mmCIF file of C-alpha atoms and ligand atoms in Angstrom:
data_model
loop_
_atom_site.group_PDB
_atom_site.id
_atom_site.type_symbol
_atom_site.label_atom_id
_atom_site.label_comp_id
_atom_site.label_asym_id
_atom_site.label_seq_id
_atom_site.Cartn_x
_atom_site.Cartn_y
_atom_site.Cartn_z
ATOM 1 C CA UNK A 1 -37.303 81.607 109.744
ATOM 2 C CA UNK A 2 -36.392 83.293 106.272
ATOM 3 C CA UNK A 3 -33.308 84.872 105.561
ATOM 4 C CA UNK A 4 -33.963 87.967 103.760
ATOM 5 C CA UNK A 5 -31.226 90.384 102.543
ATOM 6 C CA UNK A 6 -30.873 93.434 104.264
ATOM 7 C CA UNK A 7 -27.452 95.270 102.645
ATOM 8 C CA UNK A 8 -25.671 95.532 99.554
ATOM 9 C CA UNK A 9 -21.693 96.548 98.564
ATOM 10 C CA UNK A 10 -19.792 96.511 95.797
ATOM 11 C CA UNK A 11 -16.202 97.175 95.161
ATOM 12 C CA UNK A 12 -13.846 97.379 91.816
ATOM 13 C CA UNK A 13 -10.473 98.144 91.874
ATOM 14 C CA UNK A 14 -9.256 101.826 91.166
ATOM 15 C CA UNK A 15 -7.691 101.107 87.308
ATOM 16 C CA UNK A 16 -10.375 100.474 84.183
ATOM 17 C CA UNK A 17 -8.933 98.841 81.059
ATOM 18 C CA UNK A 18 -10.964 99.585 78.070
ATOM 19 C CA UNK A 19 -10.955 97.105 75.160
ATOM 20 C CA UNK A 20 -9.092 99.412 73.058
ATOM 21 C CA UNK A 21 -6.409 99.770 76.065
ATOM 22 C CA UNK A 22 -5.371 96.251 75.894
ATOM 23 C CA UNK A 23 -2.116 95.360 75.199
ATOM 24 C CA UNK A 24 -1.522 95.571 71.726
ATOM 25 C CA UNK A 25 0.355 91.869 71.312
ATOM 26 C CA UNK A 26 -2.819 90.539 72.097
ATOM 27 C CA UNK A 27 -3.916 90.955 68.540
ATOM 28 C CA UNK A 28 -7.885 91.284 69.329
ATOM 29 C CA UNK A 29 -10.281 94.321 69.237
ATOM 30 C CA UNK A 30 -12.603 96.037 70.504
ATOM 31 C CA UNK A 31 -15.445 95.434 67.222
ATOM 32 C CA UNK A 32 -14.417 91.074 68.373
ATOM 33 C CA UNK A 33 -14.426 91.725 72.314
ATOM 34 C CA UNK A 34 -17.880 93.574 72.234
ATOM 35 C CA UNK A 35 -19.782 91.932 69.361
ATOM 36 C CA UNK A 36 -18.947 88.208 70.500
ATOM 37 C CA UNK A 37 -18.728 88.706 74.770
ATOM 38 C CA UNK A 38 -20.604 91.916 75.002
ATOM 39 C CA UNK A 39 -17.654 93.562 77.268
ATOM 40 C CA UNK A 40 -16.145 96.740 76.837
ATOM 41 C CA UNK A 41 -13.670 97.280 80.026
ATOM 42 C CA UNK A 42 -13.030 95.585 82.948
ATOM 43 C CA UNK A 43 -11.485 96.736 86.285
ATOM 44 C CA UNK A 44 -8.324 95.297 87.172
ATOM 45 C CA UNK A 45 -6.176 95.405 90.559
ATOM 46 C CA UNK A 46 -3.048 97.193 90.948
ATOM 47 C CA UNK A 47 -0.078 95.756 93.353
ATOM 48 C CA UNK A 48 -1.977 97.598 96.853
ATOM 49 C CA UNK A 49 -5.502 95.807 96.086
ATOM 50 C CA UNK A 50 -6.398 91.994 96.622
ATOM 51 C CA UNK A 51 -9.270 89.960 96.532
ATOM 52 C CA UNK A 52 -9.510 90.225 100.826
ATOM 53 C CA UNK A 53 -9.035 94.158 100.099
ATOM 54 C CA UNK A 54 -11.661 94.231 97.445
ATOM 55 C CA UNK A 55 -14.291 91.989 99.558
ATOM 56 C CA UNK A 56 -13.484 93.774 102.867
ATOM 57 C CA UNK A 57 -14.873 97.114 101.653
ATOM 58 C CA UNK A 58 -18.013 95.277 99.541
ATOM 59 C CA UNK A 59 -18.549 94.271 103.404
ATOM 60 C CA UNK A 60 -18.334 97.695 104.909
ATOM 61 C CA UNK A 61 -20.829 98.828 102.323
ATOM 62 C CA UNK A 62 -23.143 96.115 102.562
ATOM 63 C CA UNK A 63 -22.931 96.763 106.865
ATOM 64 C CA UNK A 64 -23.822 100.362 106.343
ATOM 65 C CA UNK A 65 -26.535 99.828 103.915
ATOM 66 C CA UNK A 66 -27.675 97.363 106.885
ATOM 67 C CA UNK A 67 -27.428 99.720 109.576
ATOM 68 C CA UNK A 68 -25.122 96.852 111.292
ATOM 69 C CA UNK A 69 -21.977 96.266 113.143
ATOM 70 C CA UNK A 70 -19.183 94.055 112.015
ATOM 71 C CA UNK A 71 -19.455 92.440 115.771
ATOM 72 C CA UNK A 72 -23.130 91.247 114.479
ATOM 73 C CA UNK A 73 -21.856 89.320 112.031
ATOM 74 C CA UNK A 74 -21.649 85.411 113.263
ATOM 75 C CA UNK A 75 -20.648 83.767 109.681
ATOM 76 C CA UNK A 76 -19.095 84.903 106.907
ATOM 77 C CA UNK A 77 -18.265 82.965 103.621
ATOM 78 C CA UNK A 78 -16.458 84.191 101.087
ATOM 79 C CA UNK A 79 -16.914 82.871 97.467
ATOM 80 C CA UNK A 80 -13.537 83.151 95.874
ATOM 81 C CA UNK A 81 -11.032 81.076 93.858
ATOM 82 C CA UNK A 82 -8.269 83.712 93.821
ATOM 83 C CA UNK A 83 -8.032 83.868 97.571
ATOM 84 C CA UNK A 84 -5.100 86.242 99.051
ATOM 85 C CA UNK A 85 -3.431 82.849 100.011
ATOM 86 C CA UNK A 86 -3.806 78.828 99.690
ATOM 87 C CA UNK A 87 -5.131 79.620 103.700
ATOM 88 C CA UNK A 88 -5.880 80.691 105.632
ATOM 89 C CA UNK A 89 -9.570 81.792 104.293
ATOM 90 C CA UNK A 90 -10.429 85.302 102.503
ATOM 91 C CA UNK A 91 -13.048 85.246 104.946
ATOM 92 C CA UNK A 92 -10.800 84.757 107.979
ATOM 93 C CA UNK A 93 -8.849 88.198 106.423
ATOM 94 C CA UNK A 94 -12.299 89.782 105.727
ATOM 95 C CA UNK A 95 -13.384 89.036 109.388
ATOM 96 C CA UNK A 96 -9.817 90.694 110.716
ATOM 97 C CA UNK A 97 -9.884 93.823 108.452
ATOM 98 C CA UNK A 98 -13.612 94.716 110.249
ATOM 99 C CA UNK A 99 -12.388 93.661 113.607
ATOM 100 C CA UNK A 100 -14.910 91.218 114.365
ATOM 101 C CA UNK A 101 -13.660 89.905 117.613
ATOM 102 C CA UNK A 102 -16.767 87.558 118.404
ATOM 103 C CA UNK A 103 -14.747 84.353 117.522
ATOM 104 C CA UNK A 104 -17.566 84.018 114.233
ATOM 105 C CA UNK A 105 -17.924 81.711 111.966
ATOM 106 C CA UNK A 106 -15.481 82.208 108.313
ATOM 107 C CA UNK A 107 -14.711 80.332 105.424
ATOM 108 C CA UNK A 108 -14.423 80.054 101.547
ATOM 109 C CA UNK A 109 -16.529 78.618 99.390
ATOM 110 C CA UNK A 110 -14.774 77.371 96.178
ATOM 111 C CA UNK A 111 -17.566 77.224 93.316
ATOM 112 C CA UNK A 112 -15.702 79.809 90.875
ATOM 113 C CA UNK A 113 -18.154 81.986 89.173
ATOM 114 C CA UNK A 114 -20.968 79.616 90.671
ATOM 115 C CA UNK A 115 -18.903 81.169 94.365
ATOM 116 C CA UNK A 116 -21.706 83.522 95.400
ATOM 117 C CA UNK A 117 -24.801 81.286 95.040
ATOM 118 C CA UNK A 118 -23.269 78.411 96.551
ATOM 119 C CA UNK A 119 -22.090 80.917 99.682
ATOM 120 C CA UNK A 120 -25.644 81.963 99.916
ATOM 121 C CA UNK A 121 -27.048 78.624 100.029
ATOM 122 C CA UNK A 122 -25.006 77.714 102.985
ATOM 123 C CA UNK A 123 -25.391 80.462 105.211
ATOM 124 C CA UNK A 124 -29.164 80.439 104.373
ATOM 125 C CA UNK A 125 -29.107 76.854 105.769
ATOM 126 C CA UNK A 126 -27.424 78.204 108.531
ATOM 127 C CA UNK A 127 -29.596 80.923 109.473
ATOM 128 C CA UNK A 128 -33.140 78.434 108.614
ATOM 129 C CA UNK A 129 -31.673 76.089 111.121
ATOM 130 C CA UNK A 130 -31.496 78.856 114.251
ATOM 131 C CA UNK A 131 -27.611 78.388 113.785
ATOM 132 C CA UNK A 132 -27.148 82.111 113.770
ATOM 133 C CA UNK A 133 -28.976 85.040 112.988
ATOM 134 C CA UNK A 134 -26.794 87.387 110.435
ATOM 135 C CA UNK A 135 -24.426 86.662 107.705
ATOM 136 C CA UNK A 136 -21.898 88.225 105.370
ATOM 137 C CA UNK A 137 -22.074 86.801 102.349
ATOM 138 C CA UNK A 138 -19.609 87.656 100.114
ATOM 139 C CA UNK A 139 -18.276 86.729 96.226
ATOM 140 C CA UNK A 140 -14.787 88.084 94.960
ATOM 141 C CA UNK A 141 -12.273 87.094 92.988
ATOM 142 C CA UNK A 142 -9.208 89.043 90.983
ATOM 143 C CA UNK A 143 -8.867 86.364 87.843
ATOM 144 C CA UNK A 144 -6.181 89.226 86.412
ATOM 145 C CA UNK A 145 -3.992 87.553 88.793
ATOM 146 C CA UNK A 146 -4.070 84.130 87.084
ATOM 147 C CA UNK A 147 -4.870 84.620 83.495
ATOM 148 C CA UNK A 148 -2.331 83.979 80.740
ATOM 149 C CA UNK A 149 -1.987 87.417 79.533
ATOM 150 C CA UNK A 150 -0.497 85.802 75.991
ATOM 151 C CA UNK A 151 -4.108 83.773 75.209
ATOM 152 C CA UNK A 152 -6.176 86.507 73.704
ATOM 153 C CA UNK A 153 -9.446 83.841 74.324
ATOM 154 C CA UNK A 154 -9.693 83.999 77.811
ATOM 155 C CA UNK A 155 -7.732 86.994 79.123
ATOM 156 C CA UNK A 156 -10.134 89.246 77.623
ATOM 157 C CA UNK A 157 -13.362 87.864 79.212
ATOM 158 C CA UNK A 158 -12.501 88.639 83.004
ATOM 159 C CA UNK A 159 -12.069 91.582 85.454
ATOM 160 C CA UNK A 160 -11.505 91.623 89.151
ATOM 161 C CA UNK A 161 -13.947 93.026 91.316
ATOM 162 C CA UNK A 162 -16.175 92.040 94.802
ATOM 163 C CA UNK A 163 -19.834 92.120 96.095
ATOM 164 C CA UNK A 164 -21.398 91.346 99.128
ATOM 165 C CA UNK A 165 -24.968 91.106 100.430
ATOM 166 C CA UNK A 166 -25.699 91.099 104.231
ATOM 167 C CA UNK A 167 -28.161 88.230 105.253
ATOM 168 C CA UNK A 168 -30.763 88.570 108.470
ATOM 169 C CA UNK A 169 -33.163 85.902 109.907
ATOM 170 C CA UNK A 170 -36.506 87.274 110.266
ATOM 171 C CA UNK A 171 -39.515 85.301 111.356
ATOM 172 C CA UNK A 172 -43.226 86.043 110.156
ATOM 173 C CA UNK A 173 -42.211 87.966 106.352
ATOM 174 C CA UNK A 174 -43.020 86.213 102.984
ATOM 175 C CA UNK A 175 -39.559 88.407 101.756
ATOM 176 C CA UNK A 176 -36.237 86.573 102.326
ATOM 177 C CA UNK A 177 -34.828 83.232 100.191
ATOM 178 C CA UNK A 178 -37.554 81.630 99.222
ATOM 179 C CA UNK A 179 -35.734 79.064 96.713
ATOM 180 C CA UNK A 180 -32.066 78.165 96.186
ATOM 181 C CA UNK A 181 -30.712 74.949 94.006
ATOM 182 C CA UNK A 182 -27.426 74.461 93.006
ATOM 183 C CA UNK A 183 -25.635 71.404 91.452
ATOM 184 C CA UNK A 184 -22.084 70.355 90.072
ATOM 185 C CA UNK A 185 -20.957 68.057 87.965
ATOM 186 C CA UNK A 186 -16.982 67.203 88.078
ATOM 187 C CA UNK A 187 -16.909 65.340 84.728
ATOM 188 C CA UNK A 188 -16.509 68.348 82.913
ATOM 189 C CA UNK A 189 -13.514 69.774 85.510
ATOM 190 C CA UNK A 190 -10.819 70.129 82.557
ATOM 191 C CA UNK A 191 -12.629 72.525 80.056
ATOM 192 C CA UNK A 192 -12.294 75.306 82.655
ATOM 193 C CA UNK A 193 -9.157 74.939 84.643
ATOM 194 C CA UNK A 194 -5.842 76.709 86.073
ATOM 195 C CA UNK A 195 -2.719 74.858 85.191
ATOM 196 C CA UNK A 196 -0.411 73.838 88.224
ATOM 197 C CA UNK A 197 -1.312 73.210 91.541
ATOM 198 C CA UNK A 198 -0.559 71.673 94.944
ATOM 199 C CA UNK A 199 -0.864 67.999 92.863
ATOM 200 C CA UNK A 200 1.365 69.212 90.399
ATOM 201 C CA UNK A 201 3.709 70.816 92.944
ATOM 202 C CA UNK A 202 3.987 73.732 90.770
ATOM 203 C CA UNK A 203 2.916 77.027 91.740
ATOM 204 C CA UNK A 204 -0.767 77.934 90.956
ATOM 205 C CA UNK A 205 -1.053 78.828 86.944
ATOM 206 C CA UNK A 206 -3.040 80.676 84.627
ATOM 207 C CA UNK A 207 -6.612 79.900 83.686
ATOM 208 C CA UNK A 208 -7.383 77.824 80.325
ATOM 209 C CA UNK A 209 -10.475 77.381 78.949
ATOM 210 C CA UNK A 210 -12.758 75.114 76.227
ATOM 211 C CA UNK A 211 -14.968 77.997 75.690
ATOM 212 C CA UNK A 212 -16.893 76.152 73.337
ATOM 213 C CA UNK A 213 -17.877 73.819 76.002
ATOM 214 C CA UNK A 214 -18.544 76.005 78.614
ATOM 215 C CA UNK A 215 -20.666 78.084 76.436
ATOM 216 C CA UNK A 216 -22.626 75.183 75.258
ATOM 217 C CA UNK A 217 -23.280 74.201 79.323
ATOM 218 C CA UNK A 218 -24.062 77.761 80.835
ATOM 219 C CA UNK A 219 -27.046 78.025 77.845
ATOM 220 C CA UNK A 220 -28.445 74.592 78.655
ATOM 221 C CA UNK A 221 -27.525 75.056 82.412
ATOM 222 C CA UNK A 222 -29.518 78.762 82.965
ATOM 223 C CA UNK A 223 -31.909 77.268 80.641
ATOM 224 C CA UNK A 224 -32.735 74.167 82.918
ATOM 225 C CA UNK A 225 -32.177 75.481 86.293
ATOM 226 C CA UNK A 226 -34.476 78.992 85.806
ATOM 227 C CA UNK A 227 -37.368 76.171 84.357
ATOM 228 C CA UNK A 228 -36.527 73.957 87.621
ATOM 229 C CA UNK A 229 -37.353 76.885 89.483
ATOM 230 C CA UNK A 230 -40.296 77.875 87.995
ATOM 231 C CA UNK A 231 -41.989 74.395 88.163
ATOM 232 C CA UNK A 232 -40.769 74.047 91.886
ATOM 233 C CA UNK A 233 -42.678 77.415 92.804
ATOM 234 C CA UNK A 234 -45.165 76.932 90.472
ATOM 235 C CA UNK A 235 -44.590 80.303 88.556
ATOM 236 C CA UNK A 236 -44.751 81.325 85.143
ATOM 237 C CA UNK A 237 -41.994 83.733 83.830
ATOM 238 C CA UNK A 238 -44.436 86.413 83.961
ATOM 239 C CA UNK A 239 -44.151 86.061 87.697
ATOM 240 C CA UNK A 240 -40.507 87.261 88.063
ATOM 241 C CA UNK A 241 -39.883 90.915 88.086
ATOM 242 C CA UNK A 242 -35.863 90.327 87.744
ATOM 243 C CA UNK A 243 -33.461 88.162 86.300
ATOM 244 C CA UNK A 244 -29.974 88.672 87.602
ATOM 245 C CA UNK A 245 -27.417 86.139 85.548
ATOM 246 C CA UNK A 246 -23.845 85.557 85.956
ATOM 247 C CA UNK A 247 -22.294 87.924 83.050
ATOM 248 C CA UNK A 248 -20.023 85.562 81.270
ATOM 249 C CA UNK A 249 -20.932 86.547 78.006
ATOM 250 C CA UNK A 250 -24.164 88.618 76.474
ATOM 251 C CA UNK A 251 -24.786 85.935 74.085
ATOM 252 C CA UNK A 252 -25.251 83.589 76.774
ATOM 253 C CA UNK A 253 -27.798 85.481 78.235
ATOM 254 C CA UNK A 254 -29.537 86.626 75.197
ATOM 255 C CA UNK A 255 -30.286 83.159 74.409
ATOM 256 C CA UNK A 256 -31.617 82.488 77.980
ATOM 257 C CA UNK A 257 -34.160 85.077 76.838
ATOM 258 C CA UNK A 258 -34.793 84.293 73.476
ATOM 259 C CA UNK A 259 -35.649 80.511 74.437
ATOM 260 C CA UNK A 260 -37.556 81.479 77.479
ATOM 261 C CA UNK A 261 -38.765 84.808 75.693
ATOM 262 C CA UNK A 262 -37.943 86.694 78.464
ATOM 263 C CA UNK A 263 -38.795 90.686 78.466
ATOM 264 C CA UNK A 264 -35.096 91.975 78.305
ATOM 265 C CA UNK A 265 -36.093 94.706 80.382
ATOM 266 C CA UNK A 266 -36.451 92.056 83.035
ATOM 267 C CA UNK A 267 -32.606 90.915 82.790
ATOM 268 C CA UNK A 268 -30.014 92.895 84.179
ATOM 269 C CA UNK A 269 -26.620 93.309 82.725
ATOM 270 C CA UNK A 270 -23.475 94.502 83.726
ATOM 271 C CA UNK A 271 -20.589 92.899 81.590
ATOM 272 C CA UNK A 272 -20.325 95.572 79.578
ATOM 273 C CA UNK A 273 -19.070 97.478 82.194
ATOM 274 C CA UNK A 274 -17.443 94.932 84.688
ATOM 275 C CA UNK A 275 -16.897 91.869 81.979
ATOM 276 C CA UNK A 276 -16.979 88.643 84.042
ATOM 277 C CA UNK A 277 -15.718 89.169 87.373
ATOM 278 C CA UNK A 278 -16.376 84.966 88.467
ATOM 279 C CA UNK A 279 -18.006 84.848 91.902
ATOM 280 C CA UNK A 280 -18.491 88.770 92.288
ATOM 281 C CA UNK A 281 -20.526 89.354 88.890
ATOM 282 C CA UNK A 282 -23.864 88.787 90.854
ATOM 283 C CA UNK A 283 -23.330 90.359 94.182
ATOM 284 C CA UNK A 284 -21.529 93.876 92.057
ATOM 285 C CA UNK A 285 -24.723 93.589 89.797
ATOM 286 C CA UNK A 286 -27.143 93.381 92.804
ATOM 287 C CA UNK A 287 -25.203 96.776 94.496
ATOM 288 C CA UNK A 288 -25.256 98.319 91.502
ATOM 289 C CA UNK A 289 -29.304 98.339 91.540
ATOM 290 C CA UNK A 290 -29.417 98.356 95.389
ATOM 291 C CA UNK A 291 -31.785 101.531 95.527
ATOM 292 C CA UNK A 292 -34.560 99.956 93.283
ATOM 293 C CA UNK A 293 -33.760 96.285 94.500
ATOM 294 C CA UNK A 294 -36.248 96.388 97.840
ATOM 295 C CA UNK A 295 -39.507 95.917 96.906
ATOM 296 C CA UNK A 296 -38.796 94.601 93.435
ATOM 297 C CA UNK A 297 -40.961 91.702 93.590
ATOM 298 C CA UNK A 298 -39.447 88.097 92.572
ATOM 299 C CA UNK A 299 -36.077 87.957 91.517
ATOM 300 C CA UNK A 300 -34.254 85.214 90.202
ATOM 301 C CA UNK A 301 -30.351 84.559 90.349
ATOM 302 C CA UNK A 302 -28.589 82.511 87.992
ATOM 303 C CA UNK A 303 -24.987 81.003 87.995
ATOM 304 C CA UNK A 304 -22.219 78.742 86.164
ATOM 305 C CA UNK A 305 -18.951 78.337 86.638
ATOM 306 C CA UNK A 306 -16.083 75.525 86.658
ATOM 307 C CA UNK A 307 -16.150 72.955 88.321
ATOM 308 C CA UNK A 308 -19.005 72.847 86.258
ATOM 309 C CA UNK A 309 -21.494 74.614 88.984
ATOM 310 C CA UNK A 310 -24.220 75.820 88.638
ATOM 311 C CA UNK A 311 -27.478 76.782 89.978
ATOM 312 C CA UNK A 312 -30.351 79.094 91.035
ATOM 313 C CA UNK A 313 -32.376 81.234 93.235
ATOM 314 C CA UNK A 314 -35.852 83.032 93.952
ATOM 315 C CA UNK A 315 -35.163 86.008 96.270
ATOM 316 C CA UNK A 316 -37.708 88.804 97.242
ATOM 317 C CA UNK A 317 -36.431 91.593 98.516
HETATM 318 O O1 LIG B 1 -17.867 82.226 83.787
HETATM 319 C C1 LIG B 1 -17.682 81.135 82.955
HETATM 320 C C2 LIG B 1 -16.413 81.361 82.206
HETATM 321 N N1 LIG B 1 -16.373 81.479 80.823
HETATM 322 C C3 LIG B 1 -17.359 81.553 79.919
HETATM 323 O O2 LIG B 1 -18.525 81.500 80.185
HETATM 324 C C4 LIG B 1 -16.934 81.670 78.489
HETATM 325 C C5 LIG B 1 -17.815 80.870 77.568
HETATM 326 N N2 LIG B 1 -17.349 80.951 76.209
HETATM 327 C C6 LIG B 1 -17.422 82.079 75.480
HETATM 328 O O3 LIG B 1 -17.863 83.100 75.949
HETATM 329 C C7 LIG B 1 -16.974 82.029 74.031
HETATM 330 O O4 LIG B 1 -16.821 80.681 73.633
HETATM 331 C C8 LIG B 1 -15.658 82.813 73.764
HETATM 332 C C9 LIG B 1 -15.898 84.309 73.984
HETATM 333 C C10 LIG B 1 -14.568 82.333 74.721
HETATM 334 C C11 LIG B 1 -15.202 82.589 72.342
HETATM 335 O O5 LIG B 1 -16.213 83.022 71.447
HETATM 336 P P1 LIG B 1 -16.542 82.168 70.120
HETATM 337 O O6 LIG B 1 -17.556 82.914 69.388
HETATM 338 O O7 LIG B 1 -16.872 80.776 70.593
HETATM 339 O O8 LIG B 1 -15.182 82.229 69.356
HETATM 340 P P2 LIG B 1 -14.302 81.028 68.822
HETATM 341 O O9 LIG B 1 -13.619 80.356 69.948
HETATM 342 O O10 LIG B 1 -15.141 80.198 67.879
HETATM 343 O O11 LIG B 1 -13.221 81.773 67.951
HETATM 344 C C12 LIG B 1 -13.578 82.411 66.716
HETATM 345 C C13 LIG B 1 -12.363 83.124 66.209
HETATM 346 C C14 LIG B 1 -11.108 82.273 66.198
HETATM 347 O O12 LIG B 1 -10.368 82.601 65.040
HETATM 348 P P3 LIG B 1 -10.431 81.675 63.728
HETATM 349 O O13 LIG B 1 -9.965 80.315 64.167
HETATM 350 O O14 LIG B 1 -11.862 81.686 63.306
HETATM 351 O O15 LIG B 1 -9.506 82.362 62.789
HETATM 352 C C15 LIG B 1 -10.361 82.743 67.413
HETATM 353 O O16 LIG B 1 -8.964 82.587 67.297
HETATM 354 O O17 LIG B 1 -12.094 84.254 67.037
HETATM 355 C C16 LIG B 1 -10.708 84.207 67.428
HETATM 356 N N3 LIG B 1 -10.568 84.841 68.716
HETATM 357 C C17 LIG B 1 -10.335 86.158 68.841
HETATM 358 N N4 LIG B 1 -10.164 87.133 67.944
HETATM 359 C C18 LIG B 1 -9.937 88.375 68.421
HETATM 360 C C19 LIG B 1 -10.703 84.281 69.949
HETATM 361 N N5 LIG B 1 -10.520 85.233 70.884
HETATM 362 C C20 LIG B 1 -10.305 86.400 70.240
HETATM 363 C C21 LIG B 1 -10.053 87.715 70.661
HETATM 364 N N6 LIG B 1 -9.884 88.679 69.715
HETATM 365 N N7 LIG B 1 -10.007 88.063 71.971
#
């Protein structure tokens, strides 16, 4: 049984901040914020949109595109750390707003930006062990609502936004999930954090950052894991028709393909027009291709996030 992907959705929120639209006390620019992330606006949500609101109409999308029901949906995970509430899940709020009344499967997965692979590597086990036959899998987060809009270093990086693939168990097809690894290491939980907390008993607080470190771990990490891959599948880069990364920051990537001399035309990018929006950065980039996505031959996914996370797949679509 392989569980191949069958829909796509993506879904930002209605207002676009441009880097020169910032708030002036900030003291940054849009020359800094483009030459040294690669960003130039990110979407952010407005007091009627959420991170369940955002994900629940990536899901409709990714249903139509499927030519499915919401009532054939048996799982859904939701890769989020800026879920509506502590609980219940995102998912369980995703699973009301489409009126799935089949008593399915729903849950989050907390991986931050790392959110959608690790989703997909569950309900892939799911569906490979005859557990069920479709999933939603979804990654979404709204970081606006926990950055501290006063540290210029972080606050500029992220955008809110949600994407969401629908999965399908299909026997006798090579297409479908062919490869998915992910790790974590919770050594290095401090350099990306949010202050407060249930152990804190203070209310959850703002994101901070050693962005130093983090850069230093996504190169090596996307470096390692895409090389794991290739050995494990015995590929070459030349085999892989598309590299889909988590959009952090365009440096990041353009070492990934400067020490794996990677054809850039092979890489897709979106941060310049979503910036880093955590779990939903690969699931928007995947929707925003979903035309030219079936039939592209082997693509790779590649993730890091806090925790630190981080991992990969081979897909083919
Ligand atoms: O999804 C995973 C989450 N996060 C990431 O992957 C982020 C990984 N890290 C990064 O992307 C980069 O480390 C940053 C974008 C966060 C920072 O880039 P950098 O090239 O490492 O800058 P830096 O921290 O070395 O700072 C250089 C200078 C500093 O000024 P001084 O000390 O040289 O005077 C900063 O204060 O740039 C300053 N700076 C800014 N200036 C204008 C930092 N942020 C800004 C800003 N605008 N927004």
């Amino acid at each position: 049984m392989n569980s191949v992907i069958v829909g796509f959705g993506g879904a930002l929120p209605k207002k676009c901040v441009k880097n020169t639209e910032l708030p002036t006390n900030l003291n940054t620019s849009d020359e800094w914020i483009s030459k040294r992330t690669g960003i130039k606006q990110r979407y952010l949500v407005e007091n009627d949109e959420t991170t369940s609101s955002l994900a629940t109409i990536a899901a409709n999308q990714a249903l139509n595109f499927a030519n499915m029901s919401p009532d054939d949906i048996e799982l859904i995970i939701v890769g989020t750390t800026t879920g509506d509430y502590t609980f219940p899940a995102t998912a369980c709020l995703v699973q009301k707003n489409l009126k799935i009344t089949n008593n399915s499967i729903a849950f989050d997965v907390s991986a931050a930006c790392s959110g959608f692979l690790y989703a997909l590597d569950i309900a892939d086990s799911y569906i490979r062990s005859d557990k069920i036959k479709n999933a939603l899998v979804i990654g979404a987060d709204c970081f606006s609502k926990i950055l501290d809009w006063n540290d210029r270093a972080s606050c500029v990086l992220f955008g809110d936004g949600a994407g969401a693939v629908v999965i399908k168990g299909e026997e006798n097809t090579n297409k479908g999930i062919k490869y998915c690894k992910i790790h974590s290491n919770g050594s290095f939980f401090d350099d990306l954090i949010t202050t407060g907390g249930v152990a804190t008993n203070r209310k959850a607080g703002v994101v901070t950052m050693n962005g130093k470190n983090v850069f230093k771990f996504a190169v090596e990490k996307f470096r390692d894991s895409l090389e794991q891959l290739l050995s494990d599948n015995n590929l070459t880069i030349n085999d892989i028709d598309l590299i889909i990364p988590h959009q952090a920051n365009i440096r990041i990537i353009n070492a990934l393909i400067d020490t794996m001399s990677i054809n850039s035309d092979k890489v897709l990018i979106t941060i310049d027009k979503h910036s880093n929006t955590s779990a939903a950065t690969i699931p928007l980039a995947m929707n925003e291709i979903k035309d030219s996505l079936i039939g592209r031959g082997n693509v790779v996914l590649l993730s890091m996030g806090a925790g630190f996370t981080w991992g990969a797949a081979l897909i083919e679509l």
